[in-house]
Coordinates of C-alpha atoms in Angstrom, one line a residue:
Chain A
X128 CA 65.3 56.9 -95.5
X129 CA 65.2 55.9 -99.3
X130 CA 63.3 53.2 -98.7
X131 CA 60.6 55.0 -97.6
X132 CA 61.4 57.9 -99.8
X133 CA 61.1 55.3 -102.5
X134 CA 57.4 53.9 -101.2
X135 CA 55.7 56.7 -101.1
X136 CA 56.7 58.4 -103.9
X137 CA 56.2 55.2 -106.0
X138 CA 53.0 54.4 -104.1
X139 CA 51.8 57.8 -105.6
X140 CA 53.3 57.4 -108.5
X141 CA 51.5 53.8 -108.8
X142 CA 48.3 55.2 -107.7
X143 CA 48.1 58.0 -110.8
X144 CA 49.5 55.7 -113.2
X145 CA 46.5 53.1 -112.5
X146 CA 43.7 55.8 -112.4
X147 CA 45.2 56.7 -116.0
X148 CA 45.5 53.5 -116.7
X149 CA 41.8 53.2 -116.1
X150 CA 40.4 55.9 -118.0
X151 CA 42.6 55.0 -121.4
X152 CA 40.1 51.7 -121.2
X153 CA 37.0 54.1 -120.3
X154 CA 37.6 56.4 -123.2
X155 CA 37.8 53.4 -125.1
X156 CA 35.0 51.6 -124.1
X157 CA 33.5 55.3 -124.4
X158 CA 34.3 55.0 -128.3
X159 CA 35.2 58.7 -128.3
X160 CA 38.2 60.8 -128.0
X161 CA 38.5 62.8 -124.7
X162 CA 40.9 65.7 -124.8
X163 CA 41.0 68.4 -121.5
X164 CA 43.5 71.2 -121.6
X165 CA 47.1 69.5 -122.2
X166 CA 45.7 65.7 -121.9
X167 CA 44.3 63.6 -124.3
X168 CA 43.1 60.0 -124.4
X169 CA 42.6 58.0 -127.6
X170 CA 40.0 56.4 -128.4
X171 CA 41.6 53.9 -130.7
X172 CA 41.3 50.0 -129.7
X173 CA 45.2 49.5 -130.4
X174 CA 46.7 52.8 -128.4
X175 CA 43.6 53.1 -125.8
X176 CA 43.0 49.4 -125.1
X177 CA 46.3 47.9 -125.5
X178 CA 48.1 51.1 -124.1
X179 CA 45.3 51.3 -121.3
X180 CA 46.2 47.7 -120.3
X181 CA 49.9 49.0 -120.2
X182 CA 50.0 51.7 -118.2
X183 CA 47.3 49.8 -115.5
X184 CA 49.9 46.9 -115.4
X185 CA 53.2 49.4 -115.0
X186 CA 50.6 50.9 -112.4
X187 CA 50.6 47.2 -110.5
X188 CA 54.0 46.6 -110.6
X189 CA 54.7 50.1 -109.1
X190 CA 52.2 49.7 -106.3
X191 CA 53.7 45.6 -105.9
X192 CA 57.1 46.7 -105.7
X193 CA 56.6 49.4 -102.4
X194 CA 56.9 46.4 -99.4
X195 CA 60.4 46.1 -98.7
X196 CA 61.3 48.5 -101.8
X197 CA 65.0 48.4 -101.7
X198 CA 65.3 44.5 -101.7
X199 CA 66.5 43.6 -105.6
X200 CA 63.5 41.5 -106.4
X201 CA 61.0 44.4 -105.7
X202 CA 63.2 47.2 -107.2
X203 CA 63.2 45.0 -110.3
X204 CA 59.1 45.4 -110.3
X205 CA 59.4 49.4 -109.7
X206 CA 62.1 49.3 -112.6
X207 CA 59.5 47.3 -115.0
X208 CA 56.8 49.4 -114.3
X209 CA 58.7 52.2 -115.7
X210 CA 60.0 50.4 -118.4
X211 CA 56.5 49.6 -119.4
X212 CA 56.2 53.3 -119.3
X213 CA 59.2 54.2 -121.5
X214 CA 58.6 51.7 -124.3
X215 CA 54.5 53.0 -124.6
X216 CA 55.7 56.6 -124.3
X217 CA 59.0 55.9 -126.7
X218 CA 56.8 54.9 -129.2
X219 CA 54.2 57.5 -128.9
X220 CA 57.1 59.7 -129.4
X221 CA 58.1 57.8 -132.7
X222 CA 54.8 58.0 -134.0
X223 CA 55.1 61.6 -133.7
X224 CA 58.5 61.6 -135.2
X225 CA 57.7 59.9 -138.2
X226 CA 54.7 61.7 -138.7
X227 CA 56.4 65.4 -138.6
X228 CA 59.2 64.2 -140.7
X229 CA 57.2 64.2 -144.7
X230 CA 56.0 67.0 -146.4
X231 CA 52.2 65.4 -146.5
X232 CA 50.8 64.0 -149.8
X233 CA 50.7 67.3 -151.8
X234 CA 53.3 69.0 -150.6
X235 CA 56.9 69.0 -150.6
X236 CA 59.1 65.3 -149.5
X237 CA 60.1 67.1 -146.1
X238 CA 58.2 69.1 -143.7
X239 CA 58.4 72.6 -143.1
X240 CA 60.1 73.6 -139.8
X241 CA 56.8 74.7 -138.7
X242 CA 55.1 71.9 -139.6
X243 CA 57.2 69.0 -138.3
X244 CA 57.2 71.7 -134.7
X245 CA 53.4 71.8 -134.8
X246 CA 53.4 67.7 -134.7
X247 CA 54.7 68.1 -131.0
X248 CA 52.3 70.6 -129.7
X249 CA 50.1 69.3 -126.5
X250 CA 47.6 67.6 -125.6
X251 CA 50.0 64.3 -125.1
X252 CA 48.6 61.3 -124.1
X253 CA 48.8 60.6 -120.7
X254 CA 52.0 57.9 -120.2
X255 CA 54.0 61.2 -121.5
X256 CA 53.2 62.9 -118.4
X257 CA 54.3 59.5 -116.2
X258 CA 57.5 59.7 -118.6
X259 CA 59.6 62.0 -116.6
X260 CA 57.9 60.8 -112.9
X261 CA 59.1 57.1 -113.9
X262 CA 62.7 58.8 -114.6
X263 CA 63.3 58.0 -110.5
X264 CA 63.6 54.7 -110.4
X265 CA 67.1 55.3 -112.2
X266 CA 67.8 57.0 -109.2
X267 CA 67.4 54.2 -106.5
X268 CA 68.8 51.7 -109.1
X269 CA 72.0 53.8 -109.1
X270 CA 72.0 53.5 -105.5
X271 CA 71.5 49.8 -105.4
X272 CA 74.4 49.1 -108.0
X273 CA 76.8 51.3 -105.7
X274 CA 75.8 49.3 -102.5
Chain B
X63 CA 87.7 0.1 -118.6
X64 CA 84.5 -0.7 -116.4
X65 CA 83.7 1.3 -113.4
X66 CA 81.3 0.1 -110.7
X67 CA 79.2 2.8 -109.4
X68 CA 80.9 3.6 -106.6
X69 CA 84.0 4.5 -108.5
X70 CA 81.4 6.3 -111.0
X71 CA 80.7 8.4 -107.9
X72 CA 84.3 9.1 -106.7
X73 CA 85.1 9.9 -110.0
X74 CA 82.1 12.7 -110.5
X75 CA 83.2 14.1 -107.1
X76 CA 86.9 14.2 -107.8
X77 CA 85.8 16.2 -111.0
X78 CA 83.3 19.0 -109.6
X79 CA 85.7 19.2 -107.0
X80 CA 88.5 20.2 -109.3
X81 CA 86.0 22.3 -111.6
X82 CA 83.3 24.0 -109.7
X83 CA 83.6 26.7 -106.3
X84 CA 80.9 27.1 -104.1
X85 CA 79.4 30.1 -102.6
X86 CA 76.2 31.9 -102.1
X87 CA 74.7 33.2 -105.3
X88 CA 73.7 36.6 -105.1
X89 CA 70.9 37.8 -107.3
X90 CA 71.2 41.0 -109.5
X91 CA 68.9 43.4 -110.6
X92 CA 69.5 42.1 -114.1
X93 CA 68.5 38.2 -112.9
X94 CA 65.3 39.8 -110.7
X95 CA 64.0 41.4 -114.1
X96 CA 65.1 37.6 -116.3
X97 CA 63.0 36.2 -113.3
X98 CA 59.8 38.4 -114.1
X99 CA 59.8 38.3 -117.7
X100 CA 59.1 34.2 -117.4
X101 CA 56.6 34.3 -114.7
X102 CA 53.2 34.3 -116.2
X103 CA 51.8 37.1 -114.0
X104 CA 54.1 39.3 -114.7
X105 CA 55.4 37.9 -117.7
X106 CA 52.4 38.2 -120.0
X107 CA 51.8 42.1 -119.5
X108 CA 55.4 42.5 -120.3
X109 CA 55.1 40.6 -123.4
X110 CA 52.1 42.7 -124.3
X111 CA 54.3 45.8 -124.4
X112 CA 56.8 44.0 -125.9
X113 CA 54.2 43.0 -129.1
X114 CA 52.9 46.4 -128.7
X115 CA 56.0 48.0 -129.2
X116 CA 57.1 45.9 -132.0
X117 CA 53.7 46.9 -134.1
X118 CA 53.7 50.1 -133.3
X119 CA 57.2 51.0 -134.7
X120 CA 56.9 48.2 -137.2
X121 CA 53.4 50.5 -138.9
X122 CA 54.7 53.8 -137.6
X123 CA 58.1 53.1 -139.4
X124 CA 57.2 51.4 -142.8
X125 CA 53.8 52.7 -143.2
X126 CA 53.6 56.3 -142.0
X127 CA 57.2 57.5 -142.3
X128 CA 58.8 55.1 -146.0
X129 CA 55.2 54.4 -147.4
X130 CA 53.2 57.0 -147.3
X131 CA 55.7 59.6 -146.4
X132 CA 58.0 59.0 -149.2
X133 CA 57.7 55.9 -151.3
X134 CA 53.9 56.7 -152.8
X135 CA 54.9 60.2 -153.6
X136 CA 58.0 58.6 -155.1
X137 CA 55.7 56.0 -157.0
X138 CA 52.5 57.9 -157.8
X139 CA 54.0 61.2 -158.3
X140 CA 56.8 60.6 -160.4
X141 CA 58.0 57.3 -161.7
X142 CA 54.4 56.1 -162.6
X143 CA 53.6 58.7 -164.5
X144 CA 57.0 58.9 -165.8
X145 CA 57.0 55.3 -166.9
X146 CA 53.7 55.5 -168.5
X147 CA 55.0 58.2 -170.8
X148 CA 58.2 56.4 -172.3
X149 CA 57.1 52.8 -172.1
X150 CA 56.3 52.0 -175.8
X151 CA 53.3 50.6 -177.3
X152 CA 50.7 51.9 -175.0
X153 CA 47.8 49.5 -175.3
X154 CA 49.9 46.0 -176.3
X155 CA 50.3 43.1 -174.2
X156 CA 53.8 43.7 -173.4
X157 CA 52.5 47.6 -172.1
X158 CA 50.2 45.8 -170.2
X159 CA 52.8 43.3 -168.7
X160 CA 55.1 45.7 -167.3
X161 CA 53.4 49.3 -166.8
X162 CA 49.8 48.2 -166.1
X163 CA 47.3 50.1 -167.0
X164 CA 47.2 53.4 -168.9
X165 CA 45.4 55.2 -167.2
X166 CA 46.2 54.2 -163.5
X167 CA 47.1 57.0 -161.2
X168 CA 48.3 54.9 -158.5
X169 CA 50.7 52.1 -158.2
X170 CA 48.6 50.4 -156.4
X171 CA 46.1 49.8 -159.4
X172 CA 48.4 49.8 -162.2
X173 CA 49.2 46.3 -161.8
X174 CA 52.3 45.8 -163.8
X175 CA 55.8 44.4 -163.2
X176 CA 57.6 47.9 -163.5
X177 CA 55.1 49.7 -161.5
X178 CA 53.1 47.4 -158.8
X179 CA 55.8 45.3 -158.7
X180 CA 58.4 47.5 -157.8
X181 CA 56.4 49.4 -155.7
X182 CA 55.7 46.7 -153.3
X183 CA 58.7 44.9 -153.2
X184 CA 60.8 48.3 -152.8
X185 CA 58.3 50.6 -151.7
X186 CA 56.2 48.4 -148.9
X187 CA 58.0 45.1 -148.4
X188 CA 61.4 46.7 -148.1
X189 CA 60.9 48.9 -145.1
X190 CA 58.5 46.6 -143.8
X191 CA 60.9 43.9 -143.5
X192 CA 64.0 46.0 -142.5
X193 CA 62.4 47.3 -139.4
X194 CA 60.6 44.1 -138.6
X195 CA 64.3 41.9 -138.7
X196 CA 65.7 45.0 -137.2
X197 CA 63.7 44.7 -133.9
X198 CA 63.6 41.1 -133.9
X199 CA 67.7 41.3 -133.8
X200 CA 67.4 43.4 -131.2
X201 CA 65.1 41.1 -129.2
X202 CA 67.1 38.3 -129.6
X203 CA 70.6 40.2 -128.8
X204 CA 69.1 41.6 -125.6
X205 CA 68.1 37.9 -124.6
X206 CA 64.2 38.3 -124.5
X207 CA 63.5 35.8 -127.4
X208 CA 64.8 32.8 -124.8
X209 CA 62.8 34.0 -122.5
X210 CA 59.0 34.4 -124.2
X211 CA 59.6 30.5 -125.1
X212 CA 60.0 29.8 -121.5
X213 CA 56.7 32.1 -121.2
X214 CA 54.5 30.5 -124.2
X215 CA 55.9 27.1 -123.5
X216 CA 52.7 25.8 -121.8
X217 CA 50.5 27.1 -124.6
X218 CA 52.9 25.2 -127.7
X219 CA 52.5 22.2 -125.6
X220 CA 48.3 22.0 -126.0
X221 CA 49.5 22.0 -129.6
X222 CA 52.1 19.9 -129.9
X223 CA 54.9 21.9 -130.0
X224 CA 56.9 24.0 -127.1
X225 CA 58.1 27.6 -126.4
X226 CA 60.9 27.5 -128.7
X227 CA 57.9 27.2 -131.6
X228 CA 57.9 31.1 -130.7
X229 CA 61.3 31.8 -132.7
X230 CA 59.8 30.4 -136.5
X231 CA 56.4 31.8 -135.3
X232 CA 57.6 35.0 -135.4
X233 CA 60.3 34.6 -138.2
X234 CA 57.4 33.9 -140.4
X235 CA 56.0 37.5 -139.5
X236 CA 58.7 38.7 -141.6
X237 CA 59.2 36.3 -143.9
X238 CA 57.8 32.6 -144.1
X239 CA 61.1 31.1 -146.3
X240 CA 63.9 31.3 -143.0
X241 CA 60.8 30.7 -141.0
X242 CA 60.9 26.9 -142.8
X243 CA 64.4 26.5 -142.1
X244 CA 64.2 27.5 -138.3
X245 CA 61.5 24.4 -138.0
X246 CA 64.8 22.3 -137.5
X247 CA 64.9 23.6 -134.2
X248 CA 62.4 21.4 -133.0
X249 CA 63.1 17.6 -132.1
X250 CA 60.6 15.5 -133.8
X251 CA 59.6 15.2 -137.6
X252 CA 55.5 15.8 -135.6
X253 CA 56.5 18.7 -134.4
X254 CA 58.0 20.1 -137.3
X255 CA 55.3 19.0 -139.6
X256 CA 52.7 20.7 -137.1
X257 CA 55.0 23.8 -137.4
X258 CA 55.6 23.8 -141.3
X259 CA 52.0 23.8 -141.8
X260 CA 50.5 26.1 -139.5
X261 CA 52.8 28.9 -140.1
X262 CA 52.4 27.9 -144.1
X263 CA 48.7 28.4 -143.7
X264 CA 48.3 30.6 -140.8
X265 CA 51.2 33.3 -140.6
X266 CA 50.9 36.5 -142.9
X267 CA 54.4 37.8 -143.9
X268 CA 55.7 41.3 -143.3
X269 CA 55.1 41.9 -146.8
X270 CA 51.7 40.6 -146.6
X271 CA 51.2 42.7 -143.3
X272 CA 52.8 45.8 -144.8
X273 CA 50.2 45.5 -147.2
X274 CA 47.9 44.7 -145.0
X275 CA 48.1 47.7 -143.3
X276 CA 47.3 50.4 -145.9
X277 CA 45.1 48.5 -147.6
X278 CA 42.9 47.7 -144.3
X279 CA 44.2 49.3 -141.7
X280 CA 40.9 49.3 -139.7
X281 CA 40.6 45.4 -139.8
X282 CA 43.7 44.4 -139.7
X283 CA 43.0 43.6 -135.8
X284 CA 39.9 41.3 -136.8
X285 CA 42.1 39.1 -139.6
X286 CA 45.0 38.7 -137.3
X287 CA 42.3 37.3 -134.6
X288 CA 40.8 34.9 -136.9
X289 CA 44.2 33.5 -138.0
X290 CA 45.8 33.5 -134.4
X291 CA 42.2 31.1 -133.2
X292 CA 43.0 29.3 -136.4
X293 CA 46.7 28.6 -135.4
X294 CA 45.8 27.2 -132.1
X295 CA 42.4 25.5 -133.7
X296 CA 43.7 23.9 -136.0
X297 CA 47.6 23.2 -134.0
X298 CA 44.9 21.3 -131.6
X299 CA 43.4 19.1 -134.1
X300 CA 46.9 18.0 -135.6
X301 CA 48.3 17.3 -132.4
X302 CA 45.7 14.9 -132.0
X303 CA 45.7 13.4 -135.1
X304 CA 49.4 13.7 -136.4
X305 CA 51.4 10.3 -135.0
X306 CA 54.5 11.0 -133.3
X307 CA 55.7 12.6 -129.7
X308 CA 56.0 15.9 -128.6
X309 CA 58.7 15.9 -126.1
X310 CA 59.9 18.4 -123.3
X311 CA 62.4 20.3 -123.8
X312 CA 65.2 22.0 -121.3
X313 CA 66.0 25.6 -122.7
X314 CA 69.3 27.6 -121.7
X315 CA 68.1 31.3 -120.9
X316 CA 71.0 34.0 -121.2
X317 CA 71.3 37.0 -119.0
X318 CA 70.2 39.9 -120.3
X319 CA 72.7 41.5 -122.2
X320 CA 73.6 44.6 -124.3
X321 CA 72.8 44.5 -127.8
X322 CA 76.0 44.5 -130.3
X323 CA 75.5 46.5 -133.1
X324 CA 77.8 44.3 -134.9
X325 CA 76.0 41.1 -134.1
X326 CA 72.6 43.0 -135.3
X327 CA 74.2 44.5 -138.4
X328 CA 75.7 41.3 -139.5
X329 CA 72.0 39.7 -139.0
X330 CA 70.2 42.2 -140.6
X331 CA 72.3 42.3 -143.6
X332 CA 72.0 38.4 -143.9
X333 CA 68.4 38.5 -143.9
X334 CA 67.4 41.3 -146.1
X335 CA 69.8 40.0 -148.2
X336 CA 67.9 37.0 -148.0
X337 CA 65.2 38.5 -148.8
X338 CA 66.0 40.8 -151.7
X339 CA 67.8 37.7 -153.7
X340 CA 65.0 35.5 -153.0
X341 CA 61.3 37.3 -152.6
X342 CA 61.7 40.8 -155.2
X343 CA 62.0 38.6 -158.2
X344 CA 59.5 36.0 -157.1
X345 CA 57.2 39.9 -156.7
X346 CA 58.2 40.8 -159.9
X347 CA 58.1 36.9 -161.7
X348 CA 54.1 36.9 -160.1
X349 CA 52.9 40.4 -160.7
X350 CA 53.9 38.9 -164.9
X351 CA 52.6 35.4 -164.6
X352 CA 49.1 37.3 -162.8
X353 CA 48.9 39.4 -165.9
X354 CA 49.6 36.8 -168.6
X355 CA 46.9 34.8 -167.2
X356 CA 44.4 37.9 -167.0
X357 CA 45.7 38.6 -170.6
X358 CA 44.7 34.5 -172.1
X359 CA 41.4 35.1 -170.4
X360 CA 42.3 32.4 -167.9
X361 CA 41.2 34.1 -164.7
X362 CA 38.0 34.8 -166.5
X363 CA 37.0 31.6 -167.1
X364 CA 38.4 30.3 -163.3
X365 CA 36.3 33.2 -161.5
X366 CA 33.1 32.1 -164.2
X367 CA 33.5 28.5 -162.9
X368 CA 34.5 28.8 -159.5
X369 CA 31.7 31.5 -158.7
X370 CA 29.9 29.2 -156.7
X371 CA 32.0 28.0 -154.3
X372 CA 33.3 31.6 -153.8
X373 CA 29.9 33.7 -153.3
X374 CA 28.1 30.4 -152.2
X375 CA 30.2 28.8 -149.4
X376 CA 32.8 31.8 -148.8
X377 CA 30.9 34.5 -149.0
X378 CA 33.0 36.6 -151.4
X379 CA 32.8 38.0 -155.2
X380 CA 34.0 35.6 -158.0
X381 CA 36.1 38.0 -159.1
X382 CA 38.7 36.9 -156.0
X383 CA 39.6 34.1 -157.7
X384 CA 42.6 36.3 -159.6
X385 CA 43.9 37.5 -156.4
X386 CA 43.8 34.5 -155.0
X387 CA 45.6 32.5 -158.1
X388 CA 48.4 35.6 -157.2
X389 CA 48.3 34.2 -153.5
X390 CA 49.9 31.7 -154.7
X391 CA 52.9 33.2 -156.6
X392 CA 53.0 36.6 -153.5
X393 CA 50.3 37.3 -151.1
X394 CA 51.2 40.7 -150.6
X395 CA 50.5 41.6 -154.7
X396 CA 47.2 39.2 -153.9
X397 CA 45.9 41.9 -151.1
X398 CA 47.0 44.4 -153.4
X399 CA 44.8 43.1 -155.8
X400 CA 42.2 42.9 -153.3
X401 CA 41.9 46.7 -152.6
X402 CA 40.5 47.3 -156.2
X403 CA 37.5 44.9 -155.8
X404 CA 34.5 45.9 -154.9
X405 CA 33.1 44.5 -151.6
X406 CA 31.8 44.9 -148.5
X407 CA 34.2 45.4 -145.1
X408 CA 33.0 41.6 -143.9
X409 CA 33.7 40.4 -147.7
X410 CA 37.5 42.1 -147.5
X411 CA 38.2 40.6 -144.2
X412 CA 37.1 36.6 -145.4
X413 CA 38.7 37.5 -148.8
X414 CA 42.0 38.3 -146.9
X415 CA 42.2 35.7 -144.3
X416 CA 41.5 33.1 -147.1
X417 CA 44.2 34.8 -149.2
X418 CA 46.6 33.7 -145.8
X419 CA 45.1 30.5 -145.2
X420 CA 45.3 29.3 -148.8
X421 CA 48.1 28.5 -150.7
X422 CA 51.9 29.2 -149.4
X423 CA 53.9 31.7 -152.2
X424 CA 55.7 29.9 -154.5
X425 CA 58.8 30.7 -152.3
X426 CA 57.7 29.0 -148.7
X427 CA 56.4 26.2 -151.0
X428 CA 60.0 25.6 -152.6
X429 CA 61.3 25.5 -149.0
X430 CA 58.4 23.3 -147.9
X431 CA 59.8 20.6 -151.1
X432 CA 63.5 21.1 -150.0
X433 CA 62.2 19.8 -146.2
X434 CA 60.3 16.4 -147.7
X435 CA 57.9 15.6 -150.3
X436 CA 56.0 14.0 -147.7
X437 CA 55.6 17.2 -146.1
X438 CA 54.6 19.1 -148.6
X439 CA 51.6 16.8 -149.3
X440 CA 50.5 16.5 -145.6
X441 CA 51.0 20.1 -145.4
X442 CA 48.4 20.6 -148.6
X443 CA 46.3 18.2 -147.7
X444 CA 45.4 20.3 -144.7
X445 CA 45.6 23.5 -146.2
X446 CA 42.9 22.2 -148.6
X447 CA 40.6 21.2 -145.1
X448 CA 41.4 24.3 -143.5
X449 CA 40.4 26.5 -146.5
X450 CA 37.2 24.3 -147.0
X451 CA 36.0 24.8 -143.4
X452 CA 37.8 27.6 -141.8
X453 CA 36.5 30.1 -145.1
X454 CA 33.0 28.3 -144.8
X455 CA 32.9 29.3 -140.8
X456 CA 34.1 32.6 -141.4
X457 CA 31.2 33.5 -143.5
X458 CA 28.7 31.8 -141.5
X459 CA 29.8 33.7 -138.6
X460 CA 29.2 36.9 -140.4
X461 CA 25.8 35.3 -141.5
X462 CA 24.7 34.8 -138.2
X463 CA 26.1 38.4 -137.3
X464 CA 23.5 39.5 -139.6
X465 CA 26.3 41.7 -141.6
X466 CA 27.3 39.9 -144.2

């Protein structure tokens, strides 16, 4: 029953994280930022092409990982994808951090409580949305160790 | 006692029999993730987000939060302004030395030992190279370091070298003077000559890349390229020409492991300590030497005669030559310098890849003596070629851009 639990929701999982994966390098090649309600997807050749070549390999290794899912060897490719995930979205989540924490060049040395808050406002780039999603795979690895 | 090689045999039997127990080796998650991390299909994206990551907390850390955040309101605010004001004999030589000039109202452009100095070793360098040894503890503690050299190790062999080239490749990132030291990892005296000299010439330092990084943050992609294809270009052609062997080599991979924040503490304090008693006073000695020799006219008279080999062949204004005469003492102060030139974007990008191609600081050079005279010379001699014709190529390839 996890084992099939465990494809499909990883086959989705791989499925969204490619097509995002895809349109990071679209909106790159694109040259301009695209931003829709809470989403938005740089532009930048570091976090769009580099990041954009991220999230479409932790897309692969999901969708690699769903025959036989449980077996260690493909649970280890479900688990990278979603590291891939963590360290792009962890350090999206730094750059934010260091960013809210000065006061900016004319102001004070530390932020404002409503200015280092307004630093983690939406639109979030799209791998924070996987974040949480890839958060499962702790789940089946749990299960794994115990067996 | 002789043996004949049947006893040999008994004997080795007798031995694993006492010694080893056999059963059926069960893989673990941990051993299915070492397993992906070396295979090049899988390995190479993982390394990508492993460099990814690196750079992005490396600039998000030491340039956006200590730099700008803190240390240039620190600098420019407070103690330059500060230090202009109490320093005595405004105008003199000795003013000049040690604040800069007068009317600076950045540290940046000040240029003297009290004020750029300090500013980049304590101000840039500092946090540059804390979180850069920081992560690379980590890396290694974890157990991925063995691991990329297994990955690379078909690359360093079509120069020469193999994967464990890798660990003094990236040591040099940080800083070039334990990167010298860790060439004694490799086997032959080839090898480590190939090594010395590429990541002498090749390999900007974590103070250089700090630098790098608010000075020109928007090319910094473009001068890493051209010194990466210079690396492996020019590896190549030693390998070829260098006598001496390049043998295999069998590396022990760890399993991964959890980091010990002992272990990474100890390291960390060992090489910034490193670092502090070694590079700050060779920032501080050059930011001096750079100014005396502005002061006697002496970079005046190089950039007059040198003018056309620098606009001619390479492309950039004469008035380079005093940055790169500070290249020599810290290439970080050289970029520095760099930033108050006027150029165009093309011109800043050949003026700082041949302030990393051309001489090593004073520092890497010292270690460079302490490995070998010999060395040293073969290690100039090519620097000399590879600044020739890699500057020269660089400029032609923005000629025939048409952006020059």
């Amino acid at each position: 029953m996890n084992e099939k639990i465990g494809r499909v929701y990883f086959g989705i999982l791989g499925i969204i994280t490619l097509i995002f994966g895809i349109s990071d390098l679209i909106v790159t090649m694109g040259g301009n930022d695209f931003s829709w309600s809470i989403l938005e997807i740089s532009s930048e050749m570091f976090r769009g092409g580099w990041g954009g070549l991220i999230v479409i390999s932790a897309g692969l290794f999901y969708l690699s990982s769903l025959k036989n899912f449980l077996e260690i060897h493909q649970l280890s490719k479900a688990l990278m994808g979603s590291i891939l995930i963590w360290i792009l979205a962890g350090t999206d989540i730094f750059v934010r951090i260091t960013e809210s924490i000065p006061g900016g060049e004319e102001g004070p040395w530390f932020n404002s409580l409503e200015g280092f808050l307004s630093n983690y406002v939406p639109p979030y780039p799209s791998v924070i949305f996987l974040l949480p999603f890839s958060l499962i795979i702790l789940f089946f690895v749990s299960k794994i160790k115990k067996a | 006692m002789r043996l004949t090689a049947d006893e040999r045999w008994n004997l080795i039997e007798e031995i694993s029999n006492k010694v080893l127990t056999y059963g059926k080796f069960k893989h673990t998650l941990k051993d299915a993730l070492g397993e992906l991390t070396v295979k090049p299909l899988t390995g190479i994206p993982i390394a990508i987000v492993v460099l990814y990551g690196f750079w992005s907390v490396f600039s998000s850390f030491a340039g956006t939060l200590c730099t700008d955040g803190f240390f240039v309101k620190l600098f420019d605010g407070h103690f330059l302004p500060w230090i202009q004001s109490i320093f005595p004999g405004k105008g003199g030589w000795i003013y000049y030395i040690f604040v800069g000039d007068p009317v600076a109202d950045n540290c940046f452009e000040a240029f003297g030992v009290l004020t750029s100095g300090l500013f980049v070793a304590i101000g840039v360098v500092l946090p540059a190279i804390f979180i850069f040894y920081l992560m690379m503890a980590l890396l290694e503690d974890v157990g991925y370091m063995p691991r990329l050299a297994v990955l690379v190790d078909t690359i360093f062999h079509r120069i020469g070298l193999h994967g464990y080239a890798i660990i003094p490749s990236i040591l040099a990132l940080g800083c070039n003077v334990p990167a010298v030291t860790a060439t004694r990892i490799l086997e032959t005296k080839k090898q480590r000559f190939i090594m010395m000299t590429l990541l002498a010439i090749f390999i900007p330092c974590g103070a250089q890349l700090g630098i790098m990084q608010e000075v020109i943050p928007e090319s910094i992609g473009i001068v890493l390229l051209y010194l990466i294809f210079g690396y492996f270009l020019f590896g190549f052609i030693l390998n070829k020409i260098v006598p001496g062997k390049s043998p295999e080599i069998l590396i022990d991979v760890p399993p991964y492991q959890k980091p010990l924040w002992n272990n990474i503490s100890r390291k960390l304090r060992m090489r910034l300590g490193g670092f502090l008693k070694i590079a700050v006073p060779f920032v501080l000695f050059g930011c001096a030497i750079v100014n005396i020799l502005y002061l006697t006219g002496t970079i005046d008279w190089l950039a007059k005669t040198l003018a056309p080999l620098l606009t001619g062949w390479f492309g950039v204004p004469g008035e380079t030559v005093g940055p790169l005469i500070a290249a020599f003492l810290r290439k970080d102060l050289a970029v520095a310098q760099l930033n108050v030139i006027e150029m165009s974007k093309y011109q800043m990008i050949t003026s700082v890849v041949l302030v990393s191609i051309y001489f090593p600081c004073i520092a890497t050079f010292v270690m460079l003596l302490k490995e070998g005279w010999k060395n040293l010379l073969g290690s100039l001699a090519v620097l000399l070629t590879v600044i020739f014709f890699y500057g020269g190529l660089i400029n032609v390839i923005w000629k025939l851009l048409g952006v020059q």
